[in-house]
Amino acid sequence: MPLLEIEELSVDFKTSAGPFRAVDGVSLAVEAGEIAAVVGESGSGKSVAMLAVMGLLPWSATVSAKRLAFDGKDLLGIAPRQRRRIVGRDLAMIFQEPMTSLNPCFTVGWQIGEALAVHLGLSKAERRARTLELLHAVGIPAPERRLAAFPHQLSGGMSQRVMIAMALACRPKLIIADEPTTALDVTIQAQILDLLVRLRDETGTALVLITHDMGVVAETAERVAVHYAGQKVEEQDVRSLFRDPHHPYTAALLAALPERATGRMLPSIAGTVPGAFDRPPGCLFEPRCRFATARCRDKAPPRQGAIAGFALCHYPLAEGRPVGHPDPDAGRERAA
Amino acid sequence: MLSFLIRRLSVVVPTFLAIAFLTFVAIRLVPGDPIEVRTGERGIAPERLALLRHELGLDRPVVVQFLDYLRGLAHGDFGVSISTKEPVLREFFTLFPATLELALAAMLFAVILGVPIGVVAALKRGTVLDYALMGTALAGFSMPIFWWGLLLILFFSVDLGWTPVSGRIDLLYYFEPVTGFMLIDSLLSDQDGAFLSALAHLVLPTIVLGTIPLATIARMTRSAMLEVLSEDYVRTARAKGMPPFRVVGIHALRNALIPVVTVIGLQTGMLMGGAVLTEHIFAWPGIGSWLIESIERRDYPVLQGGILLVSGLVILINLMVDLAYGALNPRIRHGR
Ligand SMILES: Nc1ncnc2c1ncn2[C@@H]1O[C@H](COP(=O)(O)OP(=O)(O)O)[C@@H](O)[C@H]1O
Ligand SMILES: [Mg+2]
């Protein structure tokens, strides 16, 4: 049984302009000790999906799913009190903006110790010892001096390390990291990713890594789910995904990687993720897809099987060519 | 910290001089001087008027009088009351505890009710309860003190007979002031019923004086709380699995209190204005009543000295608010 089970998760927001489906039938299973990545452009519903798992969405959100469970415990109908026994203890989350995610009014030591006190009931001395151990584990130099530091005295990278220490406090089974390096300098990004992978290797904590950066995925993840406009459009293990992407969106993301760029210009995908009010009727990626046909425009695509990476596509790619496409050379001229 | 104090004090001295000068001139612009007012309609022989004026030094040019006054101030001499022949400073400190007791009670009333009302309104934003609380606050905020005081007296003292109309305690009780606070002195006096009588006398003036600060604090707490509740660190606290009372009462409130404390301080300063009226309505023997009587008597030394002392108090309160702000906000404390 997977540690985290998400089956056909949908999230609808009530907005002043009517309902908006930010997450649309997304599934993901994460095994204990695994590193899974969820990748997609900004606005694809990655954060919203994970906040739904954590139970952190605002009241304006409605969450529905066929199954949403962690460690065998159902998270959908769970009472808030029961949920708080899981969240922050066995299931932790770190966020994109480390500088604003720490409470400016409390010291680092207090904020880490709080979880230890509330969840594990540790005494003051035990909390201090464990906090020092955690700060050491996440690579913060001179932890004794950092205990009394306030968040504004820390750099972004240090803040994210503190956030990771806080997430690790109660030895969780799974950490969800929502774009943990997006707000950081490039050199710090690599350090934080290394740290997350190393901690997984040492503690066996599973990791869901949310990112918009395929480069990050390549360096860390074992399995990848690609999200687009609230839908999962493809899922594969990382090596086969990089070798043979089956959804045109995945292929476009990979083509946009700097090391794969052929010309002098860095390619990027033209257009933007559709929002609440410009959703195409058929395939959501159709307006930006170089293989799109009339069928793609009119009809929602089927879910392909495992062999085609569960691609949500009428003409899934195989070795770069759209299977079953009326014009097999489609997209070539534009791709060139 | 020290440089902060020095910077503040360098502003205080010119402020004091300006206040001293303005009050000195303003009270002399009011028609009638201390002697004319005392003789009333009977009139007085011009020679005698001139003599009495000369005795008080009122026949000298205003600038000379002012410099003379400043010279006294420099030696800590605030002058002597024309009507009682008591030193102004001594009268001030005799009456000040009554005002302080009333102001403290009003502020306590405003904070104890205002902060929770603001928090509840923020948590229930957009509901009927929120609108009811904030509507009431708006009404309280725009309440004319004089009218409000009379209304409460009519209802609670005259119709219901629950509370006394005026004074600090029943005339039945007499004891020498020890602290000057009637609540404490009545307890120390060991006389049966003295404390309850003092308390009953305090209730209505407290409500009248505390209404505007209560409304202001409630509204400020609500808006500060609404802002803070959407901060990333509040989401972090919930992601840590903290129970609602910790998320709201510790993580959010601690941050929301920073602007609220500023408002509390500003209100405390403004309270002195409200205290003058409130003391007048309830014949409360404090600084407010003293100043109003002195206006009627044109008791120049009391007015100029009393107003200067009250201003000094307000400045002192504001200074303490700034210090409290620093203590509450780590980012200020560490001078960033
Ligand atoms: N509280 C909310 N109310 C309404 N819409 C929201 C809310 N939060 C997120 N959304 C919308 O949901 C979509 C997905 O957002 P998000 O999950 O943050 O994307 P990602 O993390 O993939 O960049 C976006 O279009 C965003 O505008
Ligand atoms: Mg996001």
XYZ file of C-alpha atoms and ligand atoms in Angstrom:
700
model
C 0.000 0.000 0.000
C 1.466 3.392 -0.965
C 2.215 5.907 1.777
C 0.280 8.686 0.072
C -2.706 7.797 -2.095
C -4.327 10.465 -4.220
C -7.024 9.265 -6.603
C -8.907 11.661 -8.832
C -8.461 14.639 -6.600
C -10.349 17.764 -7.644
C -10.392 21.182 -6.023
C -12.959 23.834 -6.870
C -12.729 27.438 -5.733
C -15.712 29.658 -5.219
C -14.734 32.939 -6.788
C -16.678 36.134 -7.288
C -16.866 35.232 -10.982
C -18.196 31.715 -10.369
C -16.645 28.343 -9.580
C -13.132 27.564 -10.778
C -11.619 24.088 -10.929
C -7.936 24.524 -10.022
C -7.216 20.790 -9.707
C -9.015 18.396 -12.035
C -8.995 14.655 -11.327
C -5.343 14.305 -10.351
C -3.931 10.973 -9.131
C -0.596 10.241 -7.504
C 0.734 7.441 -5.336
C 3.909 7.875 -3.315
C 5.684 4.902 -1.782
C 7.573 5.078 1.516
C 11.087 6.418 1.016
C 10.466 7.496 -2.552
C 11.185 10.846 -4.194
C 8.351 11.824 -6.507
C 8.283 15.076 -8.430
C 5.267 17.034 -9.583
C 6.283 19.358 -12.363
C 4.422 21.954 -14.389
C 4.337 25.639 -15.142
C 3.125 28.110 -12.578
C -0.673 28.008 -12.268
C -0.959 24.268 -12.966
C -2.553 23.558 -9.597
C 0.461 21.835 -8.041
C 0.380 23.823 -4.830
C -3.381 23.661 -4.501
C -3.340 19.875 -4.870
C -0.759 19.475 -2.099
C -2.451 22.000 0.162
C -5.584 19.875 -0.241
C -3.632 16.866 1.043
C -2.449 18.916 4.020
C -5.925 20.346 4.677
C -4.584 23.889 4.375
C -6.913 25.298 1.728
C -9.137 28.270 2.571
C -12.854 27.853 3.138
C -13.580 28.900 -0.451
C -12.132 25.599 -1.705
C -14.104 22.371 -2.097
C -12.024 19.201 -2.155
C -13.332 15.977 -3.677
C -11.555 12.724 -4.474
C -12.162 9.053 -5.001
C -9.552 8.420 -2.374
C -7.229 10.667 -0.425
C -5.265 8.809 2.224
C -1.980 8.955 4.073
C -0.444 5.908 5.716
C -3.759 4.095 5.263
C -5.755 6.822 7.020
C -8.462 8.576 5.048
C -7.839 12.330 4.841
C -11.116 13.332 3.226
C -13.660 12.968 5.979
C -11.125 13.235 8.793
C -11.929 15.393 11.840
C -9.620 18.405 12.253
C -8.327 17.068 15.561
C -7.403 13.715 13.987
C -5.772 15.488 11.064
C -3.578 17.538 13.385
C -2.150 14.295 14.762
C -0.858 13.476 11.277
C -0.052 16.853 9.785
C 3.168 18.343 11.146
C 4.119 15.029 12.630
C 4.107 12.204 10.047
C 3.336 14.462 7.101
C 5.217 17.746 6.841
C 5.422 20.503 4.263
C 7.885 23.224 3.338
C 7.094 26.189 1.146
C 8.362 28.334 -1.657
C 9.043 31.513 0.330
C 11.250 30.590 3.297
C 11.657 34.226 4.368
C 7.942 34.748 4.949
C 7.157 31.222 6.090
C 8.866 31.636 9.449
C 7.103 33.666 12.119
C 9.017 36.956 12.500
C 8.162 37.273 16.198
C 9.647 34.037 17.490
C 13.142 32.629 17.611
C 14.290 29.750 15.483
C 14.672 27.575 18.563
C 11.147 28.330 19.732
C 9.588 27.585 16.353
C 11.290 24.218 16.003
C 10.719 23.366 19.650
C 7.010 24.106 19.387
C 6.354 21.090 17.164
C 8.395 18.908 19.518
C 6.416 20.124 22.513
C 2.956 19.856 20.984
C 3.365 16.578 19.104
C 5.884 14.680 21.199
C 5.550 16.383 24.590
C 9.319 16.720 24.980
C 10.705 18.564 27.989
C 12.627 21.804 27.620
C 16.019 20.127 27.793
C 14.973 17.402 25.356
C 13.637 19.988 22.947
C 16.868 21.913 23.050
C 18.945 18.826 22.409
C 16.740 17.668 19.543
C 16.617 21.158 18.004
C 20.411 21.385 18.033
C 20.572 17.954 16.435
C 18.140 19.048 13.718
C 19.934 22.320 13.003
C 23.151 20.367 12.727
C 21.520 17.839 10.399
C 20.347 20.528 7.979
C 23.832 22.007 7.849
C 23.446 25.169 9.886
C 26.814 26.226 11.304
C 27.085 27.046 15.029
C 23.575 25.797 15.889
C 23.854 26.942 19.531
C 24.026 30.530 18.378
C 21.159 30.114 15.924
C 18.693 28.983 18.580
C 18.080 32.542 19.728
C 18.113 34.043 16.222
C 15.035 35.668 14.762
C 14.023 34.933 11.148
C 15.006 38.388 9.885
C 18.579 37.630 10.902
C 18.739 34.665 8.508
C 19.368 34.543 4.765
C 16.881 32.844 2.442
C 18.935 29.661 2.288
C 19.306 29.556 6.073
C 15.572 30.134 6.505
C 14.814 27.228 4.189
C 17.197 25.041 6.182
C 15.317 26.026 9.330
C 12.034 25.180 7.610
C 13.459 21.777 6.680
C 14.642 21.231 10.247
C 11.155 22.106 11.453
C 9.586 19.679 8.963
C 11.962 16.939 10.089
C 11.374 17.583 13.796
C 8.978 14.723 14.479
C 10.667 12.294 12.043
C 7.908 12.437 9.392
C 7.242 9.685 6.873
C 6.685 12.161 4.060
C 7.735 15.716 3.349
C 6.003 17.756 0.674
C 8.394 20.404 -0.629
C 6.569 23.046 -2.658
C 9.130 24.744 -4.912
C 11.644 24.763 -2.043
C 14.406 26.372 -4.097
C 12.513 28.711 -6.421
C 13.072 31.787 -4.268
C 16.774 31.069 -3.662
C 20.026 31.904 -5.440
C 21.229 29.308 -7.920
C 24.172 28.116 -5.804
C 21.947 27.799 -2.739
C 19.325 25.928 -4.790
C 21.714 23.063 -5.454
C 22.735 22.900 -1.779
C 19.130 22.682 -0.610
C 18.284 19.968 -3.161
C 21.378 17.992 -2.118
C 20.311 18.358 1.490
C 16.800 17.053 0.786
C 18.124 14.032 -1.111
C 20.747 13.319 1.552
C 18.150 13.524 4.336
C 15.940 11.095 2.438
C 18.879 8.700 2.114
C 19.668 8.990 5.840
C 16.182 8.970 7.339
C 14.072 7.215 4.703
C 11.592 10.072 4.638
C 9.658 10.068 1.370
C 9.622 13.320 -0.569
C 7.146 14.947 -2.920
C 9.032 17.653 -4.736
C 6.937 20.268 -6.474
C 8.761 22.293 -9.097
C 8.387 24.054 -12.409
C 11.999 23.270 -13.280
C 12.772 20.080 -15.236
C 16.438 20.544 -14.293
C 15.553 20.109 -10.620
C 13.551 16.994 -11.488
C 16.484 15.430 -13.320
C 18.784 15.901 -10.339
C 16.555 14.604 -7.595
C 13.408 12.703 -8.480
C 12.819 9.029 -9.159
C 9.315 9.393 -10.542
C 7.670 12.370 -12.197
C 4.084 13.517 -12.646
C 3.608 16.342 -15.130
C 0.731 18.718 -14.411
C -0.915 21.123 -16.789
C -3.853 23.440 -16.014
C -4.975 21.340 -13.057
C -4.645 17.994 -14.816
C -1.992 15.333 -14.694
C -0.912 14.953 -18.323
C 1.825 12.340 -17.882
C 3.546 10.160 -15.291
C 6.735 8.118 -15.722
C 9.898 7.240 -13.918
C 12.437 9.957 -14.380
C 14.814 8.175 -16.721
C 12.184 7.053 -19.241
C 10.485 10.432 -19.068
C 13.678 12.200 -20.075
C 14.420 9.612 -22.752
C 10.973 9.361 -24.302
C 8.321 11.876 -23.208
C 4.833 10.874 -24.328
C 2.882 14.097 -23.876
C 3.667 17.036 -26.162
C 3.708 19.305 -23.095
C 6.392 17.204 -21.421
C 8.353 17.197 -24.664
C 8.084 20.975 -24.826
C 9.244 21.356 -21.193
C 12.262 19.147 -21.901
C 13.058 21.017 -25.110
C 13.143 24.211 -23.064
C 15.966 22.914 -20.838
C 19.076 25.048 -21.357
C 21.338 22.046 -21.991
C 19.017 20.781 -24.711
C 18.752 24.065 -26.520
C 20.092 23.750 -30.038
C 19.989 27.309 -31.295
C 21.401 30.368 -29.615
C 18.012 31.320 -28.203
C 16.609 29.481 -25.211
C 13.360 27.951 -26.458
C 10.262 28.461 -24.364
C 6.675 27.322 -24.761
C 4.623 30.048 -26.391
C 1.402 31.038 -24.660
C 0.307 30.612 -21.049
C -1.545 28.119 -18.869
C -5.310 28.709 -19.266
C -6.932 30.213 -16.177
C -10.476 30.115 -14.933
C -12.164 31.724 -17.913
C -10.183 30.831 -20.974
C -10.324 27.049 -20.747
C -10.456 25.432 -24.172
C -13.371 22.990 -24.677
C -11.302 19.941 -25.722
C -7.695 19.288 -24.765
C -6.451 22.021 -22.413
C -3.024 22.087 -24.053
C -4.464 22.314 -27.577
C -3.918 26.078 -28.112
C -0.184 25.688 -27.412
C 0.364 22.218 -28.929
C 2.194 21.949 -32.223
C 0.447 18.667 -33.046
C -3.090 19.904 -32.367
C -5.896 18.947 -34.759
C -9.622 19.718 -34.922
C -10.208 16.662 -32.762
C -7.946 18.038 -30.037
C -9.925 21.284 -30.140
C -13.349 19.662 -29.814
C -12.914 16.545 -27.755
C -11.337 16.020 -24.324
C -8.407 13.604 -24.726
C -8.428 10.035 -23.357
C -6.064 8.761 -20.662
C -3.449 6.482 -22.259
C -2.085 3.349 -20.608
C 1.126 2.838 -18.662
C 3.082 2.153 -21.820
C 2.329 5.683 -23.048
C 3.113 7.266 -19.659
C -0.594 7.675 -18.786
C -0.528 10.601 -21.190
C -3.715 12.627 -21.405
C -3.535 13.029 -25.153
C -5.248 12.063 -28.418
C -1.902 11.418 -30.130
C 0.685 10.481 -27.492
C 4.274 10.745 -28.652
C 6.533 7.759 -29.163
C 10.146 8.637 -29.902
C 8.972 12.147 -30.685
C 6.285 11.175 -33.233
C 2.568 11.494 -32.511
C 0.951 8.056 -32.647
C -2.240 7.836 -34.746
C -1.902 11.429 -35.917
C -3.518 12.081 -39.366
C -0.297 13.778 -40.495
C 2.690 11.952 -38.961
C 5.084 14.722 -39.914
C 2.960 17.325 -38.159
C 4.781 19.905 -36.093
C 8.071 19.205 -37.856
C 8.226 22.442 -39.775
C 7.449 24.471 -36.699
C 9.808 22.484 -34.557
C 12.679 23.077 -36.946
C 18.641 51.686 22.145
C 20.532 54.576 23.732
C 20.820 56.437 20.450
C 17.104 55.864 19.949
C 16.397 57.523 23.306
C 18.710 60.430 22.556
C 17.081 60.938 19.177
C 13.657 60.958 20.784
C 14.662 63.315 23.586
C 16.145 65.774 21.122
C 12.634 66.158 19.702
C 11.029 66.356 23.124
C 12.701 69.569 24.288
C 11.574 71.762 21.356
C 8.106 70.211 21.594
C 7.942 71.198 25.247
C 9.007 74.756 24.527
C 6.403 75.056 21.785
C 3.635 73.747 24.036
C 4.712 76.014 26.877
C 4.663 79.061 24.602
C 1.371 78.259 22.886
C -0.561 77.611 26.096
C 1.016 80.644 27.715
C -0.188 82.914 24.925
C -3.500 81.165 24.276
C -4.827 81.428 27.824
C -4.004 85.145 27.859
C -6.043 85.634 24.704
C -9.199 84.560 26.528
C -11.061 87.702 27.685
C -10.865 88.437 31.408
C -7.892 87.882 33.665
C -7.743 86.170 37.096
C -8.640 89.331 38.942
C -11.490 90.554 36.756
C -13.021 87.103 36.855
C -12.889 87.039 40.642
C -14.506 90.426 41.099
C -17.256 89.509 38.686
C -20.038 91.956 37.914
C -19.542 94.051 41.024
C -16.600 95.597 39.303
C -13.496 96.920 40.947
C -11.828 100.241 41.351
C -9.276 100.752 38.562
C -6.475 101.618 41.017
C -7.070 98.437 42.966
C -7.195 96.362 39.763
C -3.872 97.831 38.699
C -2.375 97.095 42.093
C -3.512 93.487 42.152
C -2.299 93.004 38.589
C 1.031 94.431 39.550
C 1.276 92.041 42.498
C 0.759 89.082 40.157
C 3.151 90.538 37.614
C 0.426 90.662 34.980
C 1.223 94.229 34.048
C 4.550 93.287 32.520
C 4.926 92.572 28.772
C 3.884 89.005 27.887
C 7.365 88.163 26.619
C 8.896 89.135 29.928
C 6.298 87.102 31.787
C 7.036 84.124 29.544
C 10.797 84.331 30.068
C 10.186 84.577 33.786
C 7.974 81.495 33.571
C 10.660 79.631 31.614
C 13.254 80.556 34.214
C 11.009 79.013 36.854
C 10.488 75.890 34.753
C 14.217 75.459 34.365
C 14.386 75.181 38.148
C 11.443 72.802 38.252
C 9.150 75.567 39.501
C 5.730 75.429 37.864
C 4.410 78.420 39.758
C 1.729 78.845 42.395
C -2.012 78.685 41.902
C -3.613 82.129 42.067
C -6.766 80.826 43.703
C -5.387 78.342 46.234
C -1.827 79.648 46.672
C -0.665 76.026 46.450
C 2.282 75.107 44.219
C 0.931 73.863 40.861
C 3.176 70.818 40.933
C 1.849 69.714 44.321
C -1.784 70.120 43.256
C -1.037 68.188 40.105
C 0.413 65.256 41.969
C -2.407 65.282 44.508
C -5.048 65.054 41.800
C -3.131 62.998 39.281
C -3.792 59.563 40.874
C -7.545 60.049 40.431
C -7.088 60.698 36.717
C -4.577 57.901 36.359
C -6.913 55.462 38.075
C -9.735 56.401 35.734
C -7.506 56.297 32.652
C -6.031 52.924 33.577
C -9.469 51.480 34.260
C -10.749 52.813 30.929
C -7.755 51.471 29.019
C -8.002 48.093 30.726
C -11.694 47.969 29.869
C -10.942 48.896 26.249
C -8.114 46.385 25.800
C -9.773 43.472 27.594
C -12.903 43.812 25.491
C -11.472 45.347 22.326
C -8.790 42.786 21.482
C -11.051 39.701 21.767
C -13.859 41.467 19.883
C -11.445 42.297 17.068
C -10.109 38.744 16.957
C -13.593 37.217 16.872
C -14.748 39.626 14.167
C -11.692 38.751 12.069
C -12.228 35.018 12.474
C -15.926 35.403 11.579
C -15.365 37.973 8.855
C -18.283 38.573 6.550
C -20.786 36.986 8.917
C -23.678 38.646 10.724
C -21.624 38.578 13.936
C -18.788 40.482 12.243
C -21.150 43.133 10.912
C -22.886 43.451 14.280
C -19.603 43.861 16.178
C -18.091 46.300 13.714
C -21.330 48.273 13.407
C -21.404 48.670 17.178
C -17.748 49.645 17.163
C -18.378 52.307 14.559
C -21.222 53.695 16.668
C -19.000 53.681 19.764
C -16.199 55.326 17.851
C -18.358 58.278 16.871
C -20.062 58.588 20.259
C -20.047 62.141 21.672
C -18.650 61.689 25.183
C -20.864 64.233 26.866
C -24.088 62.849 25.469
C -22.998 59.241 26.108
C -22.132 60.042 29.742
C -25.453 61.702 30.402
C -27.314 58.837 28.739
C -25.581 56.267 30.943
C -26.203 58.346 34.069
C -29.875 58.712 33.212
C -30.277 55.016 32.622
C -28.074 53.312 35.208
C -28.055 55.937 37.975
C -31.400 57.655 37.691
C -33.736 54.984 36.256
C -32.168 51.830 37.664
C -30.383 53.350 40.639
C -27.500 50.907 40.220
C -24.596 53.292 40.141
C -23.779 56.569 41.871
C -23.963 59.743 39.844
C -20.728 61.446 40.789
C -17.554 61.431 42.824
C -15.082 58.665 43.602
C -16.639 57.167 46.747
C -19.586 57.654 49.138
C -19.169 60.535 51.575
C -19.729 58.006 54.370
C -16.212 56.779 54.001
C -13.214 58.799 54.798
C -9.576 57.822 54.889
C -6.278 59.455 54.165
C -4.950 58.679 50.675
C -2.015 56.290 50.703
C -1.512 55.480 47.032
C -4.071 57.956 45.717
C -5.846 55.100 43.941
C -9.290 54.871 45.504
C -9.646 51.146 44.794
C -6.432 50.342 46.646
C -6.846 52.899 49.421
C -10.383 51.693 50.154
C -9.080 48.151 50.536
C -6.273 49.325 52.804
C -8.721 51.352 54.922
C -10.427 48.156 56.090
C -13.822 49.871 56.160
C -16.743 47.634 55.230
C -18.204 48.450 51.832
C -15.616 51.094 50.984
C -14.103 49.079 48.170
C -17.460 48.257 46.615
C -18.468 51.880 46.819
C -15.260 52.964 45.087
C -15.781 50.308 42.441
C -19.378 51.364 41.817
C -18.262 54.968 41.389
C -15.629 53.892 38.872
C -17.885 51.836 36.577
C -19.708 54.489 34.551
C -16.771 56.883 34.084
C -14.695 53.897 32.938
C -17.270 52.917 30.347
C -17.704 56.486 29.122
C -13.986 57.131 28.831
C -13.210 53.644 27.516
C -15.795 53.528 24.735
C -13.827 55.301 22.016
C -10.569 53.425 22.715
C -12.565 50.179 22.876
C -14.068 50.781 19.453
C -10.744 51.865 17.990
C -8.864 48.898 19.412
C -11.529 46.440 18.229
C -11.409 47.800 14.692
C -7.625 47.904 14.620
C -7.312 44.377 16.020
C -9.733 43.094 13.402
C -7.891 44.578 10.463
C -4.444 43.641 11.827
C -5.685 40.119 12.459
C -7.181 39.783 8.973
C -3.893 40.813 7.448
C -1.834 38.502 9.622
C -4.118 35.481 9.142
C -3.268 35.374 5.449
C 0.483 35.444 6.088
C 2.656 32.511 5.090
C 3.828 31.888 8.652
C 0.257 31.305 9.801
C -0.031 28.637 7.116
C 3.268 27.218 8.402
C 1.839 27.021 11.910
C -1.162 25.103 10.602
C 1.108 22.886 8.512
C 2.896 22.070 11.775
C -0.411 20.685 13.050
C -0.817 23.368 15.711
C -4.282 23.617 17.282
C -6.394 26.697 16.423
C -5.795 28.431 19.748
C -2.053 28.362 19.100
C -2.376 29.369 15.456
C -4.681 32.287 16.224
C -3.792 33.143 19.818
C -0.008 32.835 19.542
C 1.244 32.855 15.956
C -1.230 35.351 14.529
C -2.109 37.496 17.548
C 1.514 38.056 18.512
C 2.093 39.711 15.140
C -1.248 41.499 15.049
C -0.500 43.069 18.439
C 2.360 45.121 17.026
C 0.116 47.684 15.297
C -2.521 47.302 18.010
C -0.079 48.364 20.725
C 0.674 51.524 18.765
C -3.020 52.284 18.644
C -3.362 51.569 22.349
C -0.589 54.057 23.028
C -2.055 56.739 20.812
C -5.428 56.188 22.460
C -3.861 56.540 25.890
C -2.583 59.940 24.841
C -5.975 60.955 23.510
C -7.580 59.596 26.648
C -6.354 62.697 28.476
C -8.679 64.787 26.325
C -11.605 62.491 26.992
C -10.724 62.419 30.695
C -11.264 66.175 30.998
C -14.846 65.828 29.784
C -15.549 62.599 31.623
C -14.274 63.975 34.920
C -16.420 67.028 34.397
C -19.568 64.941 33.807
C -19.001 62.734 36.854
C -17.477 65.396 39.121
C -14.413 63.188 39.293
C -11.784 65.066 41.300
C -8.864 64.673 38.885
C -6.704 66.701 36.544
C -9.573 67.227 34.100
C -11.898 68.805 36.627
C -8.987 70.821 37.983
C -8.158 72.261 34.569
C -11.783 73.080 33.741
C -12.232 74.902 37.043
C -8.992 76.737 36.410
C -10.268 77.937 33.064
C -13.277 79.418 34.775
C -10.971 81.128 37.287
C -8.398 82.095 34.667
C -5.849 80.582 37.007
C -2.941 81.135 34.612
C -0.228 79.260 36.531
C -2.426 76.180 36.951
C -3.462 76.200 33.298
C -0.026 76.706 31.802
C 1.660 74.346 34.246
C -1.105 71.746 34.204
C -1.312 71.559 30.428
C 2.467 71.339 30.180
C 2.516 68.485 32.696
C -0.263 66.642 30.866
C 1.592 67.107 27.580
C 4.722 65.767 29.206
C 2.720 62.768 30.268
C 1.424 62.177 26.755
C 4.929 62.473 25.363
C 6.152 60.015 27.984
C 3.376 57.578 27.075
C 4.257 57.823 23.396
C 7.885 57.186 24.219
C 6.879 54.100 26.176
C 4.747 52.935 23.247
C 7.749 53.209 20.950
C 9.798 51.181 23.400
C 7.025 48.577 23.686
C 6.830 48.466 19.912
C 10.524 47.671 19.819
C 10.126 45.004 22.457
C 7.266 43.403 20.520
C 8.875 43.577 17.119
C 12.217 41.793 16.832
C 12.933 43.507 13.513
C 12.903 46.929 15.177
C 14.717 45.738 18.254
C 17.666 44.628 16.204
C 17.708 47.932 14.416
C 17.025 46.905 10.866
N -7.526 30.682 -2.850
C -7.712 30.628 -4.175
N -8.858 31.081 -4.726
C -9.050 31.038 -6.068
N -8.172 30.552 -6.943
C -7.014 30.062 -6.459
C -6.707 30.081 -5.062
N -5.474 29.542 -4.870
C -5.029 29.212 -6.097
N -5.941 29.513 -7.065
C -5.816 29.272 -8.502
O -5.551 27.919 -8.720
C -4.680 27.771 -9.819
C -3.539 26.860 -9.445
O -2.723 27.531 -8.508
P -1.444 26.862 -7.857
O -1.802 25.528 -7.296
O -0.865 27.850 -6.912
O -0.472 26.681 -9.088
P 1.028 26.160 -9.068
O 1.406 25.828 -7.683
O 1.044 24.979 -9.974
O 1.846 27.286 -9.620
C -4.233 29.149 -10.241
O -4.947 29.524 -11.406
C -4.634 30.017 -9.079
O -4.999 31.294 -9.522
Mg 2.829 26.822 -6.496
